[in-house]
């Protein structure tokens, strides 16, 4: 399996982690006041991704940081790598033309970790859907 720098960052840092780190208070129920509009009560659900029920803002940790600081996604990814001290070297992702769209192979451990994280996210969402339906 092949990953990009964006996949590596998103696998390492959730939107909730990024929101908390950058000063957004996320409650126990994963709700926060949206920083993208004038929010009086929490209307933004923040976990692996974020979604605001008020203004419709949505995305992952990279999108959140990009919107907060007015950055391009690649610069937001670099900021997260620096701020969270992630062991991700941007040089590993450079392609022949200098873009960061090149990809690298994942180790079996990274693949297993990513699959487990994806399963837990799916399981959490399925549980929420079932309890909402109930």
PDB file of N, CA and C in Angstrom, residues 1 5 12 35 50 54 65-66 74 79 130:
ATOM      1  N   UNK A   1       0.840  -1.175   0.000  1.00  0.00           N
ATOM      2  CA  UNK A   1       0.000   0.000   0.000  1.00  0.00           C
ATOM      3  C   UNK A   1       0.891   1.246   0.000  1.00  0.00           C
ATOM      4  N   UNK A   5       2.195  12.168   1.977  1.00  0.00           N
ATOM      5  CA  UNK A   5       2.482  12.898   3.211  1.00  0.00           C
ATOM      6  C   UNK A   5       1.179  13.274   3.912  1.00  0.00           C
ATOM      7  N   UNK A  12      -1.672  10.248  11.782  1.00  0.00           N
ATOM      8  CA  UNK A  12      -1.001  10.543  13.039  1.00  0.00           C
ATOM      9  C   UNK A  12      -1.751  11.526  13.924  1.00  0.00           C
ATOM     10  N   UNK A  35     -15.111  27.922  14.974  1.00  0.00           N
ATOM     11  CA  UNK A  35     -14.285  29.112  14.859  1.00  0.00           C
ATOM     12  C   UNK A  35     -14.434  29.787  13.494  1.00  0.00           C
ATOM     13  N   UNK A  50     -13.882  16.938  11.300  1.00  0.00           N
ATOM     14  CA  UNK A  50     -14.770  17.902  11.928  1.00  0.00           C
ATOM     15  C   UNK A  50     -15.906  18.249  10.978  1.00  0.00           C
ATOM     16  N   UNK A  54     -23.685  24.286  11.855  1.00  0.00           N
ATOM     17  CA  UNK A  54     -24.148  25.647  11.621  1.00  0.00           C
ATOM     18  C   UNK A  54     -23.761  26.179  10.252  1.00  0.00           C
ATOM     19  N   UNK A  65      -6.341  23.123  10.102  1.00  0.00           N
ATOM     20  CA  UNK A  65      -5.188  24.007  10.275  1.00  0.00           C
ATOM     21  C   UNK A  65      -5.072  24.971   9.097  1.00  0.00           C
ATOM     22  N   UNK A  66      -5.342  24.490   7.900  1.00  0.00           N
ATOM     23  CA  UNK A  66      -5.293  25.356   6.717  1.00  0.00           C
ATOM     24  C   UNK A  66      -6.304  26.491   6.848  1.00  0.00           C
ATOM     25  N   UNK A  74      -0.542  21.863   1.892  1.00  0.00           N
ATOM     26  CA  UNK A  74       0.817  21.347   2.090  1.00  0.00           C
ATOM     27  C   UNK A  74       1.511  22.104   3.222  1.00  0.00           C
ATOM     28  N   UNK A  79       3.108  22.433   9.014  1.00  0.00           N
ATOM     29  CA  UNK A  79       2.913  23.029  10.344  1.00  0.00           C
ATOM     30  C   UNK A  79       2.576  21.944  11.368  1.00  0.00           C
ATOM     31  N   UNK A 130     -26.134   3.659  15.071  1.00  0.00           N
ATOM     32  CA  UNK A 130     -27.064   2.731  15.708  1.00  0.00           C
ATOM     33  C   UNK A 130     -27.727   3.378  16.917  1.00  0.00           C
TER      34      UNK A 130
END
